[in-house]
Tab-separated table of C-alpha atoms in Angstrom:
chain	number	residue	atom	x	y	z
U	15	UNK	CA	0.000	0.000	0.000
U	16	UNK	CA	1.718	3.437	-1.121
U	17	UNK	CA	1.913	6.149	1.497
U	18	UNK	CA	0.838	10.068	0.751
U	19	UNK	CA	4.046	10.861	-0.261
U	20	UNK	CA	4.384	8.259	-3.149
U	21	UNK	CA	0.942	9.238	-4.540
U	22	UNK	CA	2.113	13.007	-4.415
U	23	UNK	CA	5.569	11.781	-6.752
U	24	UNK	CA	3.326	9.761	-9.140
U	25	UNK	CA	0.529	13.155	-9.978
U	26	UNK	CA	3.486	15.421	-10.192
U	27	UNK	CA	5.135	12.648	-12.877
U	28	UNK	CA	1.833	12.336	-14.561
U	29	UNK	CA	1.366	15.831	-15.404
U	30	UNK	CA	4.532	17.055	-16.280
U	31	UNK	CA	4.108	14.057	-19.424
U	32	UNK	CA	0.849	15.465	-20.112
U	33	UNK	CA	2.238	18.514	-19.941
U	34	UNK	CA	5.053	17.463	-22.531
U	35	UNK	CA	2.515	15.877	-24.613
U	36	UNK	CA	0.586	18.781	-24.798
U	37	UNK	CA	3.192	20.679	-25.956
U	38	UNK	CA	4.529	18.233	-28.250
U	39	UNK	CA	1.743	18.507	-30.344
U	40	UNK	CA	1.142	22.096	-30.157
U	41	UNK	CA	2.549	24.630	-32.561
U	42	UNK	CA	4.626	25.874	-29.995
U	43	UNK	CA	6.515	22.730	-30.265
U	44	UNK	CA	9.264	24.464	-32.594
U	45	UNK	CA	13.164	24.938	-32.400
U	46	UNK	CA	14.554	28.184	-33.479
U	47	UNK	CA	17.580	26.335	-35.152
U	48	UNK	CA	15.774	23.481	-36.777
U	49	UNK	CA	13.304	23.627	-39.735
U	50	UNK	CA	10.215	22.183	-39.949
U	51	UNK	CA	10.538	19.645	-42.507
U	52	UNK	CA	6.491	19.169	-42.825
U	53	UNK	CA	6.321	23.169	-43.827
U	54	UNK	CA	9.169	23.114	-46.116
U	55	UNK	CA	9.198	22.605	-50.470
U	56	UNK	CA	11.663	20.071	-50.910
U	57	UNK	CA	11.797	20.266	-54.638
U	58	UNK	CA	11.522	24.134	-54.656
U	59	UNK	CA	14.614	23.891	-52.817
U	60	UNK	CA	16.756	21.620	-54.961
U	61	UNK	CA	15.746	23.847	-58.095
U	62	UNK	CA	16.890	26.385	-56.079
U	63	UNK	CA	20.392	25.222	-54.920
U	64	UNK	CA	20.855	23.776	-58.553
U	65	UNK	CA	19.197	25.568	-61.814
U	66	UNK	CA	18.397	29.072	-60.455
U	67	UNK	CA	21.855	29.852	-59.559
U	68	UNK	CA	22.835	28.831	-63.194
U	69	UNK	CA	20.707	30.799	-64.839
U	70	UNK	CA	22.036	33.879	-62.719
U	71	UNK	CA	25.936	32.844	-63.775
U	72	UNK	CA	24.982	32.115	-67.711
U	73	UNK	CA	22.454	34.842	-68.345
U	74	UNK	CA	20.520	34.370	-71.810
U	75	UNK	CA	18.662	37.461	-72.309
U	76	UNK	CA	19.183	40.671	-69.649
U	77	UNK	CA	16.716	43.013	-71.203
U	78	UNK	CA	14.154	44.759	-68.927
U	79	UNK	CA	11.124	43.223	-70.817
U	80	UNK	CA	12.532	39.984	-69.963
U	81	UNK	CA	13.139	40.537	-66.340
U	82	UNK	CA	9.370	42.167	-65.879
U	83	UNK	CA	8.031	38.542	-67.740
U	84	UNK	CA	10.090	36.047	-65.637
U	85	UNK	CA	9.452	38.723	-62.100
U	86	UNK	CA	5.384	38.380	-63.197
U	87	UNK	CA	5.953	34.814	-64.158
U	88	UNK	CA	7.716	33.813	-61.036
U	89	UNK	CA	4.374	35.803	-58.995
U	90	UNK	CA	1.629	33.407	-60.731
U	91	UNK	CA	3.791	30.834	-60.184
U	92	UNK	CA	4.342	31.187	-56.823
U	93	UNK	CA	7.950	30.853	-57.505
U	94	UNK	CA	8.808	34.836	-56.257
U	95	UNK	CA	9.958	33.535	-52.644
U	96	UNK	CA	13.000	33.604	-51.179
U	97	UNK	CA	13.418	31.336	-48.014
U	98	UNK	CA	14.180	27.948	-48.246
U	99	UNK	CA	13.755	26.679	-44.814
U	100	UNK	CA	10.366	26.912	-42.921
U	101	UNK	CA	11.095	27.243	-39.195
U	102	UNK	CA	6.740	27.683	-38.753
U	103	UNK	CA	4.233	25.180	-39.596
U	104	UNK	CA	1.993	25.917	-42.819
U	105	UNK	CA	-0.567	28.596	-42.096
U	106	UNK	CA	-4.005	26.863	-41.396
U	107	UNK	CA	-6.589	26.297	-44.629
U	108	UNK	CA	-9.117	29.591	-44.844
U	109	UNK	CA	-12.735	28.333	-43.271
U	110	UNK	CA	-14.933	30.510	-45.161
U	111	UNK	CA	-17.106	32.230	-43.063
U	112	UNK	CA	-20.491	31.982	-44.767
U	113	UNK	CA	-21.186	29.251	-47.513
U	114	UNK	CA	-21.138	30.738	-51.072
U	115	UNK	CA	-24.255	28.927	-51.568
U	116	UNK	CA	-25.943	31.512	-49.639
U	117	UNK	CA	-24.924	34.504	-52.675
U	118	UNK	CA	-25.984	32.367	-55.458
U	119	UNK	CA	-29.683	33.912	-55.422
U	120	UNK	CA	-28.091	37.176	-55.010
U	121	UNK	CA	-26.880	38.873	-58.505
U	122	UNK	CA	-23.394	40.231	-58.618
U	123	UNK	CA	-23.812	42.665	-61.024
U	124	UNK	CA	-26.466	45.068	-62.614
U	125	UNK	CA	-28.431	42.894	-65.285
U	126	UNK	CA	-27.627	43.931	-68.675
U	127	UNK	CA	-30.208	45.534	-70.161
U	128	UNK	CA	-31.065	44.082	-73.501
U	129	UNK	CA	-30.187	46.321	-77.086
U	130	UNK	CA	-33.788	47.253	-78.621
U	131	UNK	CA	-34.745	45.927	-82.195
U	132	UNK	CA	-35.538	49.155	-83.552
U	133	UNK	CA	-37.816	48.451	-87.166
U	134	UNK	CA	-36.231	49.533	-90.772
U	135	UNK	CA	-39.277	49.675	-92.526
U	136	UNK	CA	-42.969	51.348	-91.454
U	137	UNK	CA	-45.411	48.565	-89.775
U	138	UNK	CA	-48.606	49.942	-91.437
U	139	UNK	CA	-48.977	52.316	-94.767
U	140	UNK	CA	-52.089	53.978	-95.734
U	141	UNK	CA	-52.866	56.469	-98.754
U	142	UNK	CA	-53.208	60.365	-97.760
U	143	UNK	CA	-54.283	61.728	-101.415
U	144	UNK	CA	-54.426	65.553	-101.788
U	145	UNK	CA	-52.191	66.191	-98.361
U	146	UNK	CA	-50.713	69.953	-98.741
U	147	UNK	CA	-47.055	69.419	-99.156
U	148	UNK	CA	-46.147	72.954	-97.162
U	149	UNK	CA	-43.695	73.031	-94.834
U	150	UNK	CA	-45.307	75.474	-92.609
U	151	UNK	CA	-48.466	73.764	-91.942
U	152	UNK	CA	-49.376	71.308	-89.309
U	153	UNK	CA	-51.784	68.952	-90.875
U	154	UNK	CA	-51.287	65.738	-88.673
U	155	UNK	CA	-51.815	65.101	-84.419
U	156	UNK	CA	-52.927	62.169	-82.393
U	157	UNK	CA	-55.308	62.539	-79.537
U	158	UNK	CA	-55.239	61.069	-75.901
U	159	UNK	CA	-57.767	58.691	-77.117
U	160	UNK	CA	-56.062	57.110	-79.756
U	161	UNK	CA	-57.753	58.474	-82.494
U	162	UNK	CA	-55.749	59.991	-85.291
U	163	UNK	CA	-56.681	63.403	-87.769
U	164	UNK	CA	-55.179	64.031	-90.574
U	165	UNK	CA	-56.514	67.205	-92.880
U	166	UNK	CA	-56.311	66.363	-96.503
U	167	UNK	CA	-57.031	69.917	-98.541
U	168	UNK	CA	-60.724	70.733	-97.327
U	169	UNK	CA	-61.381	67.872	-95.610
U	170	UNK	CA	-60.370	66.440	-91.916
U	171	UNK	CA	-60.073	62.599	-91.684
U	172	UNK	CA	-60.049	60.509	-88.301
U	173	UNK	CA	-58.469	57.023	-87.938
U	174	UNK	CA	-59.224	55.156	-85.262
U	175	UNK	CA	-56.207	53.203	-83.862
U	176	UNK	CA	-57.795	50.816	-81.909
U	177	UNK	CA	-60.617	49.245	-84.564
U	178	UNK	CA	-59.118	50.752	-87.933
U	179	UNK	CA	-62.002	52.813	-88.996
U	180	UNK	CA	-61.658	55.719	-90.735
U	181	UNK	CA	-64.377	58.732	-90.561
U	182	UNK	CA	-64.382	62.500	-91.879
U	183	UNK	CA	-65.211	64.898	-89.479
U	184	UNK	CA	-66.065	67.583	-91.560
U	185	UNK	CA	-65.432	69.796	-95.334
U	186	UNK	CA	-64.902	73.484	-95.563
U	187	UNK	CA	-65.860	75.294	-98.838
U	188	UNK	CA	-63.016	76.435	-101.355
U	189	UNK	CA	-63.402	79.649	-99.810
U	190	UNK	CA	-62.453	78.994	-96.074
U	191	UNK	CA	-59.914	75.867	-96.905
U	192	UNK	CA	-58.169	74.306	-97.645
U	193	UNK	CA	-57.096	73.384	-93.469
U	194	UNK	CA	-53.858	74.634	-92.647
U	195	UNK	CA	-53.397	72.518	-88.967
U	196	UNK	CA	-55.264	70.453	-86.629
U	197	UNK	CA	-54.941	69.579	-82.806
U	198	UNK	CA	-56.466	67.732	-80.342
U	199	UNK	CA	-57.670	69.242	-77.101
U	200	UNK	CA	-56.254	67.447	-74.230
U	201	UNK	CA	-59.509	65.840	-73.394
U	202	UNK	CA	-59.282	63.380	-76.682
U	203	UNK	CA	-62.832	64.693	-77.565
U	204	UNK	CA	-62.798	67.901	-78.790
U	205	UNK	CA	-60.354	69.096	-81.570
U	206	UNK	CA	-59.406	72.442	-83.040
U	207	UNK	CA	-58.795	73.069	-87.092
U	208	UNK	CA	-57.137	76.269	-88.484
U	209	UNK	CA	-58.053	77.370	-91.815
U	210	UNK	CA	-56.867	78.881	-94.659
U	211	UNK	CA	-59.510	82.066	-94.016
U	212	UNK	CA	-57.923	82.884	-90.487
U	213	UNK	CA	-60.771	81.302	-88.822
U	214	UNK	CA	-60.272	78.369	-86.312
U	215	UNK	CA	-63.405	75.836	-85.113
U	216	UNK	CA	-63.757	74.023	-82.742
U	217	UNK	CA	-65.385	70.357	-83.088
U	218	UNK	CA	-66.923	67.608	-80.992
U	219	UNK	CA	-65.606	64.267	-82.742
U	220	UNK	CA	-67.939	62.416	-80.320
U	221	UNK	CA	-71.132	64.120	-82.506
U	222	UNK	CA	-69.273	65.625	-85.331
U	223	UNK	CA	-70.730	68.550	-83.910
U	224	UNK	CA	-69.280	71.860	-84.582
U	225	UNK	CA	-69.625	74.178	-81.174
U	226	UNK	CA	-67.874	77.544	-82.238
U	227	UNK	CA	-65.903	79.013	-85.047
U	228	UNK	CA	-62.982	81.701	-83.446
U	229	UNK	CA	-62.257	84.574	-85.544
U	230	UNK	CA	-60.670	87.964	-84.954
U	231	UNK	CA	-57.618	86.776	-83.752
U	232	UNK	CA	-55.536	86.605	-87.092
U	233	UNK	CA	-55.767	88.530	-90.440
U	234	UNK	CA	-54.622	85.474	-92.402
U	235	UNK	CA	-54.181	81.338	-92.244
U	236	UNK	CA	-53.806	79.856	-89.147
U	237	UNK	CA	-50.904	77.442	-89.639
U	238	UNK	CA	-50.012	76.133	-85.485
U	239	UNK	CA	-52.084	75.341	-82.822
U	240	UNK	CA	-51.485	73.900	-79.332
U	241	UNK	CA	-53.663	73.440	-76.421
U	242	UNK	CA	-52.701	74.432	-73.125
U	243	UNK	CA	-56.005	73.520	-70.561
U	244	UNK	CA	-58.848	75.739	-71.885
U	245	UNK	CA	-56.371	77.979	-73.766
U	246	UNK	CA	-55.805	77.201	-77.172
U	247	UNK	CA	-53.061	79.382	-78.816
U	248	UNK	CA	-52.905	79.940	-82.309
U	249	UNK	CA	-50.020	81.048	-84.805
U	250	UNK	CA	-50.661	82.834	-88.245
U	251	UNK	CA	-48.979	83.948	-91.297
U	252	UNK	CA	-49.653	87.402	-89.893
U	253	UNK	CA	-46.732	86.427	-86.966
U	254	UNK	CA	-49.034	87.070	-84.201
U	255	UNK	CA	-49.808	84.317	-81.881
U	256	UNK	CA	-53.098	84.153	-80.113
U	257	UNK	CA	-54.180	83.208	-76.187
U	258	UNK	CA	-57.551	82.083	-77.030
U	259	UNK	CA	-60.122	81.265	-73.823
U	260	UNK	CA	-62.697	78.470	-75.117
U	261	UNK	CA	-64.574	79.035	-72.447
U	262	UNK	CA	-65.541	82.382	-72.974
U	263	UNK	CA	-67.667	84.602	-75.206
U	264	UNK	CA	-65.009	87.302	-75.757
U	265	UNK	CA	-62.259	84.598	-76.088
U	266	UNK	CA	-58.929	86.568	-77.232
U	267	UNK	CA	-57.083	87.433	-73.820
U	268	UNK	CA	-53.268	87.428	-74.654
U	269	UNK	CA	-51.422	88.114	-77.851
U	270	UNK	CA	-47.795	87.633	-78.150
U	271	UNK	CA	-45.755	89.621	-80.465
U	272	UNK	CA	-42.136	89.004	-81.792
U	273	UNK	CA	-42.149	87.015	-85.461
U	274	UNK	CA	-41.814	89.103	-88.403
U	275	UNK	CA	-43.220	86.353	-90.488
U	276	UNK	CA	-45.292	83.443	-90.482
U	277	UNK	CA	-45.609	81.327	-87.230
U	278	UNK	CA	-45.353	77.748	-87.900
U	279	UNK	CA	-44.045	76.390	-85.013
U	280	UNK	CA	-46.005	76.842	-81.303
U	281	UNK	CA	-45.477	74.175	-78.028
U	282	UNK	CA	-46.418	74.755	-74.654
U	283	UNK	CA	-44.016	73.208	-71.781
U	284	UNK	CA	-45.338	70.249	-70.000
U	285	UNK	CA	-45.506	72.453	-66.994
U	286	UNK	CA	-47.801	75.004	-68.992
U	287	UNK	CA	-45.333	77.819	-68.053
U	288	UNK	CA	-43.304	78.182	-70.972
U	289	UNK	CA	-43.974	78.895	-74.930
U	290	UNK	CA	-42.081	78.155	-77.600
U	291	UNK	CA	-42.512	79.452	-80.773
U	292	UNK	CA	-40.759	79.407	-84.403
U	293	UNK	CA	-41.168	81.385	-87.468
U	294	UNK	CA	-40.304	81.598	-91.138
U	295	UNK	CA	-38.249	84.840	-89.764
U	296	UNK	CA	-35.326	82.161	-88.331
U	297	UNK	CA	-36.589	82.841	-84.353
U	298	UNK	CA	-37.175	81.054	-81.427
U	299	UNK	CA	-38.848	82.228	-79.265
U	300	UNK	CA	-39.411	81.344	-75.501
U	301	UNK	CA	-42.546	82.645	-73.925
U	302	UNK	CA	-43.672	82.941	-69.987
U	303	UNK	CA	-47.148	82.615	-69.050
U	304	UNK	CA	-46.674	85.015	-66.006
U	305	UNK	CA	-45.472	87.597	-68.041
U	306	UNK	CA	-48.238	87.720	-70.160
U	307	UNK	CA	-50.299	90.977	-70.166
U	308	UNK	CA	-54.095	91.175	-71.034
U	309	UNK	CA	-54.371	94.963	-72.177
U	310	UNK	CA	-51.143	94.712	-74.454
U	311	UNK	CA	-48.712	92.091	-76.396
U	312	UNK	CA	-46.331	90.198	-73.922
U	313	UNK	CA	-42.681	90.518	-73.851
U	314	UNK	CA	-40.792	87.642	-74.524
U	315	UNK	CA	-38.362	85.619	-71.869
U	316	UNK	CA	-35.736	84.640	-74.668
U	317	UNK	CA	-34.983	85.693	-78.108
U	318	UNK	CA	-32.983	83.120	-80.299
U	319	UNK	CA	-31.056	83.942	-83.652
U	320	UNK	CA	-28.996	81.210	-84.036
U	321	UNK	CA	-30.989	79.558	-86.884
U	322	UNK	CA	-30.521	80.206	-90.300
U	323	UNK	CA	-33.655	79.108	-91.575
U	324	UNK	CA	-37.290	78.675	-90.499
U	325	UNK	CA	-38.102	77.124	-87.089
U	326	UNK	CA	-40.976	75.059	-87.393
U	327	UNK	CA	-39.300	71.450	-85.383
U	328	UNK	CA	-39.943	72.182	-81.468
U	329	UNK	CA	-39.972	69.750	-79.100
U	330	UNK	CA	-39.968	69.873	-74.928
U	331	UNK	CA	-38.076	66.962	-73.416
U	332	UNK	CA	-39.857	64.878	-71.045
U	333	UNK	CA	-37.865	64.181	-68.037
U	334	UNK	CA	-35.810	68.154	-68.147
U	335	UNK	CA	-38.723	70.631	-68.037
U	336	UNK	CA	-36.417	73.123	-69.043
U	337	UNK	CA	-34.861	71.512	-72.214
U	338	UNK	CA	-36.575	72.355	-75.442
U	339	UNK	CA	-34.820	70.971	-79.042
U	340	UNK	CA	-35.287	72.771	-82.161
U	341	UNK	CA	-34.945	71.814	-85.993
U	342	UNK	CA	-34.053	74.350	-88.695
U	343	UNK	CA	-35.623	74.506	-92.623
U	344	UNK	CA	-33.394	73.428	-95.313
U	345	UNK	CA	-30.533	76.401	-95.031
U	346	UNK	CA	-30.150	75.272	-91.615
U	347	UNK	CA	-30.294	71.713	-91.083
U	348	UNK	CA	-29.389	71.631	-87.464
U	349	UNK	CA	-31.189	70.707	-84.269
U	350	UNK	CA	-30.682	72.918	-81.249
U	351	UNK	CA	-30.899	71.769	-77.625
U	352	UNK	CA	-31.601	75.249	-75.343
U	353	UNK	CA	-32.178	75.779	-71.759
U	354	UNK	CA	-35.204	77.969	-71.759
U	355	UNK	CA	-34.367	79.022	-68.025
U	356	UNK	CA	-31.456	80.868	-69.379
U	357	UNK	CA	-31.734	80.476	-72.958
U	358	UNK	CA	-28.181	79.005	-73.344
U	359	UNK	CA	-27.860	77.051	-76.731
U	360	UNK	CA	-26.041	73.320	-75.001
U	361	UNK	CA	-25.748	71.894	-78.225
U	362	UNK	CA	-26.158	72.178	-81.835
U	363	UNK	CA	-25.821	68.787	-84.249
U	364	UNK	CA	-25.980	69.100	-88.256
U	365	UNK	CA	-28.402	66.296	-89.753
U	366	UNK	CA	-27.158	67.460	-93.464
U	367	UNK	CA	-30.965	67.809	-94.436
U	368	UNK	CA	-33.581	70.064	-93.805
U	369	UNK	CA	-35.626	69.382	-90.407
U	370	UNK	CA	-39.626	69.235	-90.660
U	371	UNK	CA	-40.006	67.751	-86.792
U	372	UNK	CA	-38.898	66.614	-83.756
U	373	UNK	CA	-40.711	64.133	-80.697
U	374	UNK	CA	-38.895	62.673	-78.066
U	375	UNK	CA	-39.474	59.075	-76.876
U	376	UNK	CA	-40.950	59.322	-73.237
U	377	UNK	CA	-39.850	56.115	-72.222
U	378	UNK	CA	-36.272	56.530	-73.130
U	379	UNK	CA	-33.078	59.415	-73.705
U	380	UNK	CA	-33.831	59.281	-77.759
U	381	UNK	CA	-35.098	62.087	-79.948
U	382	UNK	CA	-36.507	61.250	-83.370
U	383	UNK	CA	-36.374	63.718	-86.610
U	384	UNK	CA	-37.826	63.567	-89.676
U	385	UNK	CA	-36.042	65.224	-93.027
U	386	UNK	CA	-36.116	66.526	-96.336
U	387	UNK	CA	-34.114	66.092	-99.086
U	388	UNK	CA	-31.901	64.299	-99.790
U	389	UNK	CA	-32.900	61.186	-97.870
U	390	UNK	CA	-36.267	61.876	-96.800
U	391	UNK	CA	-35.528	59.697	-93.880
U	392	UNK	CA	-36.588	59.883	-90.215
U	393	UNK	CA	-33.525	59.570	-87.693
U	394	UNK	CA	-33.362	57.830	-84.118
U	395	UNK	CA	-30.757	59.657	-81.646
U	396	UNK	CA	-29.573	58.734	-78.701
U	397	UNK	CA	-29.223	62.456	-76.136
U	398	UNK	CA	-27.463	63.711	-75.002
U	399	UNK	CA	-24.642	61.660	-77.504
U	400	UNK	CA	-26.581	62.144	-80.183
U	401	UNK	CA	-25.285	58.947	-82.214
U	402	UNK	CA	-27.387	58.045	-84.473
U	403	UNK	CA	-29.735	54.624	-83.634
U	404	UNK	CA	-31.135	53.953	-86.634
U	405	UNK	CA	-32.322	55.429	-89.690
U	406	UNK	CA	-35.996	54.729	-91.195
U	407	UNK	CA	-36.644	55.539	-94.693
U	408	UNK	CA	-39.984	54.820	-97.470
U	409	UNK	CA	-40.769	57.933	-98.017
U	410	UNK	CA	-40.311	59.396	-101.200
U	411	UNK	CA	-40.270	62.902	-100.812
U	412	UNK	CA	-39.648	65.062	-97.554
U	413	UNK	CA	-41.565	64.027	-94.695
U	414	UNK	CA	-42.983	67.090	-93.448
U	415	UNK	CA	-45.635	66.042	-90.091
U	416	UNK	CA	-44.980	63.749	-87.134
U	417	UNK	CA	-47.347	62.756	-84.186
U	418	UNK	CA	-46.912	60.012	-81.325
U	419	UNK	CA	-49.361	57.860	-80.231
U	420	UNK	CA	-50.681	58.074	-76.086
U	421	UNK	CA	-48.568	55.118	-75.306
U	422	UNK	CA	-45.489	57.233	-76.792
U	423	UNK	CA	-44.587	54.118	-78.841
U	424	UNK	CA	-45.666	54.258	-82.447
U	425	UNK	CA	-44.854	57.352	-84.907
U	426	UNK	CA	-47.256	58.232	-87.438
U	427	UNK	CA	-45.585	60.435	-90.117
U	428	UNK	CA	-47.042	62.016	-93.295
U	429	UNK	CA	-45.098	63.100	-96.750
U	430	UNK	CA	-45.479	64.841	-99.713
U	431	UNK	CA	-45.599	61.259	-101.297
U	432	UNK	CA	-49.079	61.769	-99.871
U	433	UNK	CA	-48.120	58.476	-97.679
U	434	UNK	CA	-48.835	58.238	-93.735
U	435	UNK	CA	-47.061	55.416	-92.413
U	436	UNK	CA	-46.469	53.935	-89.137
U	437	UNK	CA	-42.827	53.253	-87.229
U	438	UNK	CA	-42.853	51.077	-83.832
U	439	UNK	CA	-39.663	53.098	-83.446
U	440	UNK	CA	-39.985	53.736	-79.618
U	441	UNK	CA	-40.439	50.068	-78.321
U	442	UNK	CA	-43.530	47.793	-77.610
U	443	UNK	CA	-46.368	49.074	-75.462
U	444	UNK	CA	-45.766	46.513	-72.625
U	445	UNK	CA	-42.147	47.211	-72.656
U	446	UNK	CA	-42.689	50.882	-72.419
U	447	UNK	CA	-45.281	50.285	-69.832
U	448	UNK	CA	-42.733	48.958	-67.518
U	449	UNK	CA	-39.539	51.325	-68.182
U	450	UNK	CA	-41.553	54.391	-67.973
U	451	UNK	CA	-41.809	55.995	-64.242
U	452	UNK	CA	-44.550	56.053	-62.269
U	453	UNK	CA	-45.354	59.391	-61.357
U	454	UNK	CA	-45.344	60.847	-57.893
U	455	UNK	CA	-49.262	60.830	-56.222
U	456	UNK	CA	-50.602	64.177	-55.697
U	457	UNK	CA	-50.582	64.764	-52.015
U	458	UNK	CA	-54.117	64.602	-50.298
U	459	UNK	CA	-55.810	63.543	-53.239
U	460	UNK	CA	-58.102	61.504	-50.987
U	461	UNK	CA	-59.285	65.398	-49.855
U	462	UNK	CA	-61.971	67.002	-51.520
U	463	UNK	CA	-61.445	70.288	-53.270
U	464	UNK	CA	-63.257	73.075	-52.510
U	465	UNK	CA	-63.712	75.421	-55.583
């Protein structure tokens, strides 16, 4: 039987072993003088000791390329180190963290958006016989209910996008005609045509009603229209331009004056705020409606001369309220991007043909144009690069009105080839649908107004 003292001697023995053991097998377990044989490259270091130090003695090719390929080759290669004996053992293998499984439903990167198929030829044609090949007039619009008018000499045709039928609205006598424009109030019902007498009516397309002839305003044709609410303003050969309440009995309220020559250019800002207006005199004109004065002609905001040749092509972009593009006649041939804020020209691109009209797409940073001679062609251009996307030609002679459907898709354009065709130039409908942003809700539109 052992006493206290040999049981003491036998635990002290027992863990000084385990003691050993523990550190045996630990990393600590190194010498400072001898290398760790399970760490080291024992074939790395025989090339080393043998070939590398003969390629230093019988040099082949010194050059500095050659030294930057075999440094870059010796880093992929892992062959850039320069110990030979490992006195630590081999770092431990990198436990990643979190599975990669976990990032494979996660993308990476932003999803490449797929390139648009943009149509060469027109994707319906239909006969216009007896359309007024004159570049001043506006003979062509499409209204917020998809209904299409088109003036043909005395006579003012609808088409129907949705069924395909084609009515006429109504016929003016040689004496009044032939029409010189037509536009759609922003209701899709009610539509105004200028004529060649100076007179401008206003029609129901519902009833084929006419409800009220304007005159007074202009002492010859009425060439450009645009709505703006219950204002319609008008342009004539005459240069004035017109502020015309529908509403009201005595319906004249503003007149702007600043052309020299015939307006045939008018478009009011998306915001209603702003005017533009372009004349056979080579002006631009920007317009504000809080300047405008009842008892005598407004002022302008801006006054541009940098066109050389009629400004009928005006266009407001979409998503800049301020930018506005213009297209000069045939001695011109540019288009003009302006900030009407400050009236700043920002850019100025020659087509090389003369420029009958401009529309953006509202879906996407393009502008369309349509041309004269030589090509007759419309253009696709991507802003603010303006590279060209595509060019669409069929028509035979220059193509002189363009109007976009609601869905701000399709083109309709008309020609002196007395041709309207149709271009799916700005995408499908469903495709638009989606890229287009949703606008903003009016705040406390759940509250009833109080008028």
């Amino acid at each position: 039987m052992m006493d206290a003292g040999s049981v003491s001697a036998a635990k002290s023995r027992k863990a000084l072993k385990e003691q050993y053991l523990n550190r045996k097998n630990s990393r600590e377990n190194l010498d400072r003088f001898i290398p760790n044989r399970s760490a080291m490259d024992f074939e790395y270091a025989h090339y080393m000791l043998t070939q590398a130090k003969k390629g230093k003695e019988n040099p082949v090719d010194c050059s500095p390329a050659s030294v930057a390929y075999r440094k870059r080759l010796a880093e992929g290669c892992n062959m850039n180190r320069t110990r030979i004996l490992a006195f630590k053992n081999k770092p431990p293998t990198l436990i990643e963290p979190i599975p990669s499984d976990l990032f494979s439903s996660v993308p990476q990167s932003k999803p490449v958006k797929a390139r648009r198929c943009i149509p060469q030829t027109s994707e319906r044609t239909l006969d216009a016989p007896e359309l007024v090949d004159d570049f001043y007039l506006n003979l062509l619009d499409w209204g917020s209910s998809n209904v299409l008018a088109i003036a043909l000499a005395n006579t003012v045709y609808l088409w129907d996008a949705t069924d395909g039928r084609t009515s006429e609205l109504m016929t003016v006598d040689d004496e009044s005609g032939p029409v010189t424009s037509v536009k759609w109030a922003p209701d899709g019902r009610h539509i105004s045509v200028g004529l060649n007498s100076s007179d401008v009516q206003l029609w129901d397309s519902a009833t084929n009603r006419l409800l009220r002839t304007l005159r007074g305003g202009h002492q010859s044709r009425v060439g450009a229209m645009d709505w703006n609410n219950h204002i319609l303003t008008t342009g004539g050969m005459d240069g004035q331009i017109v502020n015309n309440d529908v509403r009201v009995r005595e319906h004249i309220v503003e007149t702007y004056s600043g052309h020299h020559q015939e307006v045939c250019g008018l478009k009011w800002s998306g915001s209603g705020q702003q005017l533009a207006s372009g004349g056979n005199d080579n002006l631009l004109h920007i317009w504000d409606r809080s300047m405008a004065s009842v008892n005598a002609s407004t002022q302008y905001l801006h006054r541009m001369e940098e066109h050389t040749a009629a400004v009928k092509a005006l266009a407001w972009c979409p998503f800049q309220a301020n930018l506005l593009a213009s297209g000069g006649g045939g001695g011109d041939k540019r288009i003009m991007f302006w900030n009407t804020h400050t009236g700043a020209c920002l850019n100025s691109v020659d087509t090389g043909s003369q420029v009958c009209a401009l529309l953006w797409n509202k879906n996407e940073r393009e502008l369309l144009s349509s041309h004269g001679f030589s090509q007759n062609q419309l253009i696709l251009w991507k802003y603010p690069s303006m590279v060209k996307m595509a060019e669409l030609t069929g028509h035979t002679s220059r193509v002189l009105y363009m109007t976009q459907s609601p869905d701000g898709c399709t083109v309709a354009s008309a020609a002196g080839d007395e041709q309207l065709r149709f271009w799916n130039v700005f995408g499908n409908p469903e495709v638009a649908a989606k890229a287009a942003p949703k606008a903003a809700p009016e705040p406390f539109a759940h509250v009833s107004r109080i008028r």
